[in-house]
Each structure stands twice: as structure tokens, then as C-alpha cells.
XYZ file of C-alpha atoms in Angstrom:
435
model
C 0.000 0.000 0.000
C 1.077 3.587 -0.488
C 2.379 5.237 2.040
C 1.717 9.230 2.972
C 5.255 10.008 3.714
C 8.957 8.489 2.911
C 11.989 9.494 4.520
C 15.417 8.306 3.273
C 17.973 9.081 5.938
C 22.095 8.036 5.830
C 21.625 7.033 9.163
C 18.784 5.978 11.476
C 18.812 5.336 15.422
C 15.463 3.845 16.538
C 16.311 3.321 20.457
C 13.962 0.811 21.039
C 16.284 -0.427 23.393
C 19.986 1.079 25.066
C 22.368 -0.488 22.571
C 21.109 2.566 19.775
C 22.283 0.205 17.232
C 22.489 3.056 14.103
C 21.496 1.514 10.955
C 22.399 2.854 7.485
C 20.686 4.065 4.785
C 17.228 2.941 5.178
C 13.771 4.379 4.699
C 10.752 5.160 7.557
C 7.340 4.799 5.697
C 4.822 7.044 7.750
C 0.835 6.702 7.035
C -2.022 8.132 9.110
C 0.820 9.463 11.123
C 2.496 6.618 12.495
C 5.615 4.570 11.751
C 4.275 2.031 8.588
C 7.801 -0.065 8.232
C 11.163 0.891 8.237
C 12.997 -0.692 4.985
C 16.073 -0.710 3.043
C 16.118 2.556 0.739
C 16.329 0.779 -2.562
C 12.545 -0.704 -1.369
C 9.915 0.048 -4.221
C 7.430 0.682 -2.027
C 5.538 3.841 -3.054
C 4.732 6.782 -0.471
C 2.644 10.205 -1.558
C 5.751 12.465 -0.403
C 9.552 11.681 -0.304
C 11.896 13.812 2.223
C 15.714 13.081 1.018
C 17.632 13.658 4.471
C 20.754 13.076 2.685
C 23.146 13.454 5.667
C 21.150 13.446 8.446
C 20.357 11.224 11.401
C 16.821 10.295 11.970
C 15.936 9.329 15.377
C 12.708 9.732 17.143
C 12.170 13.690 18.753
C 13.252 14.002 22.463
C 10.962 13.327 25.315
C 11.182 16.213 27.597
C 10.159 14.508 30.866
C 9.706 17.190 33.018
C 9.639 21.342 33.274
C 7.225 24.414 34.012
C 7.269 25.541 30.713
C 5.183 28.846 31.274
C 8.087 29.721 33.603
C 10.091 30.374 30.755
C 9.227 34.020 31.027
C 10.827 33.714 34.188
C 13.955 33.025 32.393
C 17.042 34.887 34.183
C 14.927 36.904 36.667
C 16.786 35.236 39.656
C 19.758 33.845 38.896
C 22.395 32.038 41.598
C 20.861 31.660 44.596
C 19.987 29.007 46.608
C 16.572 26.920 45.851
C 14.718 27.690 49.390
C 15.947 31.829 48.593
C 14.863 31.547 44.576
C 11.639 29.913 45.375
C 10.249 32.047 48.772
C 11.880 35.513 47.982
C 11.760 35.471 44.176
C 9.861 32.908 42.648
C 6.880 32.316 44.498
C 6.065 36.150 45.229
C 6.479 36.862 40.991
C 4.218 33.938 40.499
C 1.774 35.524 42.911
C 2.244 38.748 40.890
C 1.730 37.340 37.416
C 0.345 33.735 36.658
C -3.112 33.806 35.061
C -4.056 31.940 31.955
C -2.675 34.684 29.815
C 0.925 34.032 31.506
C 0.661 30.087 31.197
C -0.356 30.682 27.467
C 2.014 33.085 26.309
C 5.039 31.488 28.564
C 4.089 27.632 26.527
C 4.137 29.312 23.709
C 7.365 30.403 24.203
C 8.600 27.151 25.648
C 7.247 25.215 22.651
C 8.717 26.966 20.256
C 12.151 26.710 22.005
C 12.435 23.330 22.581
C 11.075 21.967 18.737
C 13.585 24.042 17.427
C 16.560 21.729 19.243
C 14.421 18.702 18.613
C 11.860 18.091 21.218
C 8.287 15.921 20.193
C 6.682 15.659 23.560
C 7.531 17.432 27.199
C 5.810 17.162 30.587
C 4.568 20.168 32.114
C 3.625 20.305 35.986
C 2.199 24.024 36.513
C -0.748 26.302 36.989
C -3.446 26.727 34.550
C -2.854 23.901 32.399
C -6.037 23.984 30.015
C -3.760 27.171 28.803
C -0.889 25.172 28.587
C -2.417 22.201 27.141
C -3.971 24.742 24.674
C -1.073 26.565 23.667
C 0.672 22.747 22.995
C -2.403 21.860 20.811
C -2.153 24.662 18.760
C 1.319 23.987 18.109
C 1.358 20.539 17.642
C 3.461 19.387 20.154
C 3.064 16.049 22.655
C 2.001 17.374 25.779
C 1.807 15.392 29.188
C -0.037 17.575 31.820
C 0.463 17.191 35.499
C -1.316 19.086 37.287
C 0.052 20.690 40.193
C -1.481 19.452 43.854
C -0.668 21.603 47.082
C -2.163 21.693 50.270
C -1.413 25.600 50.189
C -3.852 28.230 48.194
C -2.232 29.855 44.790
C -3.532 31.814 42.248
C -4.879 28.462 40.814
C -6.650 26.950 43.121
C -7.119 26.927 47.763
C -6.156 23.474 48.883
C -5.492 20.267 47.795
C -9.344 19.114 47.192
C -9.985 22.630 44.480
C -6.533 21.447 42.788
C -7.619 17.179 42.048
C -11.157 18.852 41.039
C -9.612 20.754 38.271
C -6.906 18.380 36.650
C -9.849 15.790 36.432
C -12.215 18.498 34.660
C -9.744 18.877 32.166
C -10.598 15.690 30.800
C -13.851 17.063 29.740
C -12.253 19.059 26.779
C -8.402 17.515 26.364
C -9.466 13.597 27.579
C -9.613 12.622 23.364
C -7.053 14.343 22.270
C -4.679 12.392 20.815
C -1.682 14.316 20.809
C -2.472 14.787 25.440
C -2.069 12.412 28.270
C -3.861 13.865 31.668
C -2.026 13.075 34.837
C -1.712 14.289 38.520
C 1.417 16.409 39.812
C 1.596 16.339 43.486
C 4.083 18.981 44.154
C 6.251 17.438 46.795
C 6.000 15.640 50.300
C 6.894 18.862 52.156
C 4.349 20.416 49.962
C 1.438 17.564 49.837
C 0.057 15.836 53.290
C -0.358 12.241 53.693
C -4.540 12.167 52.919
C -4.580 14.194 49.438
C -1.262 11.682 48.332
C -3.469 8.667 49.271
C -6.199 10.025 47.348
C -3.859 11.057 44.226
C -3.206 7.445 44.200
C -6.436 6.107 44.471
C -7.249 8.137 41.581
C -4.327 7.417 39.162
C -5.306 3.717 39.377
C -8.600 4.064 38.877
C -8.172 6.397 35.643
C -4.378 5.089 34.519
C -3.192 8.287 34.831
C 0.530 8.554 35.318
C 1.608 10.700 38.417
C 5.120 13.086 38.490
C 6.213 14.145 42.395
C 9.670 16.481 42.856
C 12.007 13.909 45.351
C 14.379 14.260 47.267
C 15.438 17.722 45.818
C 17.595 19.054 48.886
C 19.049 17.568 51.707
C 16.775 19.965 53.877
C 13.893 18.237 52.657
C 15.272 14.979 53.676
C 15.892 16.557 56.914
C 12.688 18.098 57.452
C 11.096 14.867 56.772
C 12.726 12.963 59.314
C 11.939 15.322 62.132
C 8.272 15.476 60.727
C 7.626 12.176 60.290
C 10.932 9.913 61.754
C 11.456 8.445 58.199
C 12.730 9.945 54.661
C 10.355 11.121 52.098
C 10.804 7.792 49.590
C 10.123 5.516 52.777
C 7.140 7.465 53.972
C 6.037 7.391 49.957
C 6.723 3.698 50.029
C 4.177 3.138 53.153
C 1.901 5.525 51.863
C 1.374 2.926 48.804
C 1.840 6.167 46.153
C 5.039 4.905 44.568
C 4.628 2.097 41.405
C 5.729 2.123 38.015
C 3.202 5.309 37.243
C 5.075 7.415 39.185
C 7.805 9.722 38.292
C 10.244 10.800 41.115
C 12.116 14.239 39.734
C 15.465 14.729 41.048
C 16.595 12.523 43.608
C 19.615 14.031 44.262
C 19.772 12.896 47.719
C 19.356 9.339 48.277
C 20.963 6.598 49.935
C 21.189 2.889 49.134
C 17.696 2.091 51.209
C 16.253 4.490 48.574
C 17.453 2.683 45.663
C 15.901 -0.139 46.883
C 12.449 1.094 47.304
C 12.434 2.483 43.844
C 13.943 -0.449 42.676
C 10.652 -2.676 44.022
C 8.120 -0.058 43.299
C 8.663 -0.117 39.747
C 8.705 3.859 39.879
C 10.890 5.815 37.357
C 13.397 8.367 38.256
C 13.691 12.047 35.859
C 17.016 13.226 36.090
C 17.398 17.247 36.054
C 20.980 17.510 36.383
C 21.544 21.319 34.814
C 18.593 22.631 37.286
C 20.149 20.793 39.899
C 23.912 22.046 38.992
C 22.554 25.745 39.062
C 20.805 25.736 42.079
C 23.304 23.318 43.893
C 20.880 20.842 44.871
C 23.353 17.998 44.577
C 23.838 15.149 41.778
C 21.525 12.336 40.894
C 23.367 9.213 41.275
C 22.522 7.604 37.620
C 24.826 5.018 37.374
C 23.813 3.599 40.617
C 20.037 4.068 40.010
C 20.756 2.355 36.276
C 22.630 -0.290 37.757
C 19.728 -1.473 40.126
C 17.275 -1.565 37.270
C 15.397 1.867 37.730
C 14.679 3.182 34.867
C 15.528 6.929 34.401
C 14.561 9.599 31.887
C 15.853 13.310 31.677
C 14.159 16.745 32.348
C 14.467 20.552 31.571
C 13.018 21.817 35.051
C 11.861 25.308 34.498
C 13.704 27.853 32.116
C 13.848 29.565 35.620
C 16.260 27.664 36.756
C 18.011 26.357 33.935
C 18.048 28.945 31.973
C 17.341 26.556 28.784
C 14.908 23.718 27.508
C 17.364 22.164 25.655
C 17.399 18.508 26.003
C 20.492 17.880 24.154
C 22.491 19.794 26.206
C 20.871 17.809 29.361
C 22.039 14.632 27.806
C 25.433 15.532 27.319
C 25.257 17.086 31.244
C 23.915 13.820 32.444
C 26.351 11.864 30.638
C 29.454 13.782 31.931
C 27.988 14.571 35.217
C 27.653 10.293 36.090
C 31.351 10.218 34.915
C 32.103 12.485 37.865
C 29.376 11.613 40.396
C 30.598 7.611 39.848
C 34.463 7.887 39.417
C 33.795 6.183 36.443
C 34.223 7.717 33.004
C 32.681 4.696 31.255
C 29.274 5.751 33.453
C 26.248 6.931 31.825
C 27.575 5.658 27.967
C 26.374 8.008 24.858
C 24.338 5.332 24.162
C 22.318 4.969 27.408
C 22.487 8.911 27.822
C 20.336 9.172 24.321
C 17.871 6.081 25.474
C 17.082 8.231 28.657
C 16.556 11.612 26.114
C 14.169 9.624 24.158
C 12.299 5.893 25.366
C 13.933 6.255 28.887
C 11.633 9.716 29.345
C 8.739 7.968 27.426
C 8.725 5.012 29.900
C 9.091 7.650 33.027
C 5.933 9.234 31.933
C 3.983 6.169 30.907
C 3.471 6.857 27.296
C 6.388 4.298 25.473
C 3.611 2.619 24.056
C 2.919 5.810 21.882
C 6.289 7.419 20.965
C 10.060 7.616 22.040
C 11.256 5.191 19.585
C 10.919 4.506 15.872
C 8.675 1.338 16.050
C 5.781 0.151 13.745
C 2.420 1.302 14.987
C 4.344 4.270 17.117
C 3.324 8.182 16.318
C 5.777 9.439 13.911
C 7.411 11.714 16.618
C 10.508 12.493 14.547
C 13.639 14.990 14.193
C 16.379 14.974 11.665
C 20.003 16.331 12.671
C 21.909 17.291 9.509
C 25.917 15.872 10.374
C 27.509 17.305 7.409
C 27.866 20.583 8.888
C 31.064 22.150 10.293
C 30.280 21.212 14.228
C 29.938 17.403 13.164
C 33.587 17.228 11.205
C 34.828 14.531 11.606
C 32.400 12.347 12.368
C 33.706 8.870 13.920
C 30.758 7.722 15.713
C 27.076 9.326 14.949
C 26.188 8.071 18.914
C 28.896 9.757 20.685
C 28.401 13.188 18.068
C 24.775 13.491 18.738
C 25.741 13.368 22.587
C 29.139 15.201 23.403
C 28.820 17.802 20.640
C 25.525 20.720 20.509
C 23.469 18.542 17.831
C 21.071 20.466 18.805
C 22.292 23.233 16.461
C 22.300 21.001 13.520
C 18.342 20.076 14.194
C 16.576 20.709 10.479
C 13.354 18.904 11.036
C 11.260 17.587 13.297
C 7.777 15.881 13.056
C 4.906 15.532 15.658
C 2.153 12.691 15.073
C 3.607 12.571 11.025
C 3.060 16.411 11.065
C 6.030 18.569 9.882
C 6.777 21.053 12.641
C 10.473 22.177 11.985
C 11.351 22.957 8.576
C 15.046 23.503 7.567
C 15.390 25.128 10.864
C 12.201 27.078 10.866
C 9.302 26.153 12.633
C 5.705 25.734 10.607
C 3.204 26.210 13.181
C 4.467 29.030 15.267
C 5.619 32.500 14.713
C 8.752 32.966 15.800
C 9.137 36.685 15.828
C 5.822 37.217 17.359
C 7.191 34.822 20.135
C 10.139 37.470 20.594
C 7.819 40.208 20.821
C 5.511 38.546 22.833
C 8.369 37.550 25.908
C 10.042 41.387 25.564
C 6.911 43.009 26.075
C 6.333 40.275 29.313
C 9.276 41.420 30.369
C 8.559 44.523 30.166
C 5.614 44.152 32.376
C 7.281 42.350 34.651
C 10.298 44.526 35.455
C 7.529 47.439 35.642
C 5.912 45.427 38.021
């Protein structure tokens, strides 16, 4: 049968599994915006439209497995400080200030744009107003998992725990068919979230499937503060609580001992490893190789352009995969190989979607991006793995496709305006320096 779309590519990475065994000159047959077959280019199969990559490495768009992407009109207002200074005397109050829906809009926008330009097909986004979030993402044509934020504490979103789980379910009323949305539940944090509305999150993700994202073991104070609170660290009192299983996302865990290894290890729960946010704000260092070596599975994250100050998900993998080197005294830690799995089907298991995308796999969405290694950056080229992740690929992104949709072409995107984004975020920051 004839296919809608053909790509010839030199060379193609599928990462169906951590070896990212690169194959040469093949083709990806797309129809109804999924992956057909993947063939050998001289196949006479017939397809409606033929891309000619030439150069290029196909290899499925990056899975942005956590951020606050409205934030990103945050980016640079409060730079080098500590997290408990950023968040009470900077963040929170200019949150207070200025998140509405027309923030959250504008801000996604802004953060969508940003991150398909340096190859990014789906992100996570835990933060306020998400139908304006979610809605900004649709427009664009981006893969969107929402978790909505759940705090025992009033906000300009909602007054307590109970007015927060009402609205992330009511979004399923409008977003709950879309295909290109998953729906999901973002407790904040156990210093943030009491033991009765985390029993109830869970109740709720297993009855409706929906996957659930929690910020872990960020700071040693939070460990601290835990165990005077409640005698026992936040993953144990998690673990008792019955919230962690292999839904659940834990972002950060930068501070974590062997007994917390083991309970993610039996709780099936993933781990999303922020190491630039975590490197800025000197939260500490995610012990990867340790956590990969006990079978957790792990997947990589922006956090906030707040605290980053990018969404580029290249760059994280490279961070990650240097940073284990260091962290594990090892420099054969955190391989190329396994760094790129955990950009792309490591992030897609960690937010419960690798059924749907994060690899290049019949019956998958065509979630896609093209990285064009015949320019100057990628000379010489010895191994296309190790290029894509110690060098800024990211700069040498020419396409990128969403559900078999062409978002990014030759470098420009198709669905957004990209200097009405520019005008859009100066005149925010105009506002907000006005105050």
C-alpha cells in the first residue's frame, strides 16, 4: 500500500532499546501518522511524499520529561541563589504577581517553540493553569503530558489540595480525546502535599491510569525536614503511603541513599534526572549510574527555564552523561548510548506513554527529528552516537515531526511564529520589570 510520507535518511537510530544500534541508509514509511515499516532505501514501495535527508540522522524527537514551561518568562529573573531563597523571595512572590491563563499561554508558547527548534516531540509540564498550557501545545502541535500541580497551600490556581484534584480531572472534559495529550496528577512534593490528598492522588491514578510526576528528594533539607516530621525519609514514607509504582515519576533525587534505591527499585517507579537545574541551584547530583545499575529506569528533564536557563534537552544529555562520569568515578558511566535512550524511550517510559512514541517502532506516532551531520560542528564524524551526545546537535536540528506532522522545517518552525514569540516575551518582560 502507499504510504503518505517516505523518509530516506544516511543514518537511522530507533532506540527501542539502550544499545542505539544506528542503521544505514534505510527508509521510515509514515501513514495516518504513524511509523508504517522501516525498509532498506532501494525498497519500491511507493509513499505520496519523499523527504531526502541526505546526511542526516533520523531518530525519534526528544521526550522532555519534566519542566514548568510557562516559567520560561521567568527566564534569568533570579539567577544564583539558593533553591529555598529563589523559590520564597523570588519565585513564588512573581508567580503571585503574574500567573493567570494569559501568563501560562504566552510562557508555553514560548517554551514550545524553544524546545522543537533543538528537537523536542513531547515534554511534561507540571504548573498552573494547564487547560492554557495544554492549549497553547495543541495549537502547536506538540506532545504534551499535563500534570497538574497538587498543594495543600492556596495559589492563584486553586485553595487546597481538594480545588486542585477537582480541576486536573475536569480537564478531561475538553483535552481527555485528544490524541496528541495524556492527563495526569502532579503532586508537588511531600513537604508540599500531606499524607490524605497523596493517598487520594493514588487512588485516583489507578482508577483512571493516569501517570503521576512528584519532585524527590530535591535538597538535603527536605530529607531533613522529613525525618523530624515524620521519623522516616520522604521515599520511605512514599513507600508506606502505597503512592510509589511504576506510574510514578520521582524528579530529582539528588539525595538518596542505598535504602532508597531499593524502594524504587521494588516499586517499579521511574526516576527524571534534572541535572543542569540541579547544577545551578546546587541541589546535589543524581546518582545515575547507581540508580541504572539497580534496574530503575531513568529519563531526563528541563526543570523550568527559571532555573536552567534553557529547555534544551540535548544539552541535558550531554550534562547527564558527563555529570555520572564524575558523580561515579567512572568515566565509562552513563555511555552516549544509554544517555540518548534516557533523552528519548527512557523519558517515554518515566511518563507512561512508550507505548505511543520515544522510539521509531511500527504502529508508534511518527514523533521524529532529523540532525543534519555534514555541517562544520559534526567534522569529523567517527561515531554518529557519541556526536549526537558530546557535541551541541542540537544546532544542527533541520526537522522535526509531531504525530507525522512537519513542525520544523530547515530550521524554521511551521506552526508558530517565531518573531511574534520574541515580541511577545520582551513586552512580558517589560511588564514584569515594571511590576
Amino acid at each position: 500500500m502507499t504510504a503518505d510520507l517516505r523518509l530516506n535518511a544516511r543514518w537511522l537510530l530507533t532506540m527501542a532499546d539502550a544499545t542505539a544500534t544506528v542503521q544505514e541508509n534505510v527508509a521510515v514509511f509514515i501513514s495516518n501518522g504513524r511509523i508504517d515499516s522501516i525498509e532498506p532505501q532501494d525498497s519500491t514501495r511507493l509513499a505520496a511524499a519523499t523527504i531526502e535527508l541526505g546526511q542526516h540522522v533520523l531518530m525519534p524527537g526528544y521526550v522532555n520529561a519534566h519542566g514548568h514551561a510557562a516559567m520560561s518568562l521567568f527566564r534569568g529573573m533570579a539567577d544564583d541563589l539558593a533553591l529555598m531563597t529563589w523559590l520564597q523571595e523570588h519565585i513564588w512572590p512573581a508567580e503571585g504577581r503574574w500567573v493567570g491563563p494569559e501568563f501560562v499561554y504566552a510562557g508555553t508558547r514560548l517554551a514550545v517553540a524553544e524546545m522543537l527548534k533543538a528537537g523536542t516531540t513531547t515534554f511534561a509540564d507540571m504548573y498552573f493553569f494547564p487547560h492554557d498550557a495544554i492549549q497553547a501545545s495543541v495549537e502547536a502541535g506538540i506532545r504534551h503530558v499535563s500534570f497538574t500541580p497538587i498543594l495543600d497551600f492556596p495559589t492563584n490556581f486553586a485553595a487546597n489540595a481538594d480545588e486542585y484534584i477537582k480541576k486536573a480531572l475536569k480537564l478531561d472534559d475538553k483535552f481527555g480525546k485528544q490524541p496528541l495529550v495524556t492527563l495526569g496528577l502532579g503532586p508537588h512534593a511531600p513537604y508540599t502535599v500531606s499524607d490524605g490528598p497523596l493517598r487520594q492522588i493514588r487512588v485516583i491514578a489507578d482508577e483512571k491510569r493516569m501517570p503521576v510526576q512528584i519532585h524527590l528528594h530535591e535538597t538535603a533539607f527536605e530529607v531533613e525536614e522529613s525525618l523530624q516530621k515524620y521519623g522516616k525519609r520522604p521515599t520511605r514514607r512514599l513507600q508506606e503511603l502505597g503512592f510509589l509504582n511504576a506510574q510514578t515519576s520521582c524528579v530529582h533525587m539528588t539525595q538518596i541513599d542505598d535504602s532508597d534505591v531499593e524502594i524504587l527499585q521494588h516499586s517499579g517507579a521511574s526516576v527524571v534526572h534534572c541535572p543542569e537545574s540541579n547544577l545551578k541551584l546546587a541541589s546535589g547530583f543524581c546518582p545515575t549510574a547507581k540508580l541504572l545499575a539497580a534496574g530503575v529506569n531513568l529519563g531526563l528533564g528541563t526543570d523550568g527555564a527559571a532555573s536552567n536557563n534553557d529547555l534544551n534537552l540535548q544539552g541535558e544529555m550531554k550534562t547527564a552523561a558527563m555529570l555520572a562520569k564524575a558523580v561515579a568515578a567512572d568515566a565509562a558511566a552513563v555511555p552516549a548510548a544509554q544517555a540518548l535512550y534516557m533523552a528519548t524511550h527512557g523519558s517515554a517510559r518515566a511518563l507512561g506513554i512508550a507505548s505511543q512514541t520515544g522510539s521509531i517502532e511500527a504502529g508508534k506516532w511518527a514523533d521524529l527529528q532529523a540532525i543534519d551531520m555534514s555541517v562544520l560542528p559534526q567534522q569529523p564524524l567517527f561515531d554518529v552516537i557519541s556526536q549526537l551526545v558530546y557535541t551541541d546537535s542540537s544546532r544542527s536540528t533541520s526537522h522535526v515531526w509531531v504525530a507525522g506532522k512537519l513542525l520544523l522545517d530547515q530550521g524554521q518552525l511551521t506552526t508558530i511564529d517565531e518573531d511574534q514569540m520574541i515580541a511577545q516575551a520582551q513586552q512580558w518582560a517589560t511588564r514584569i520589570k515594571q511590576g
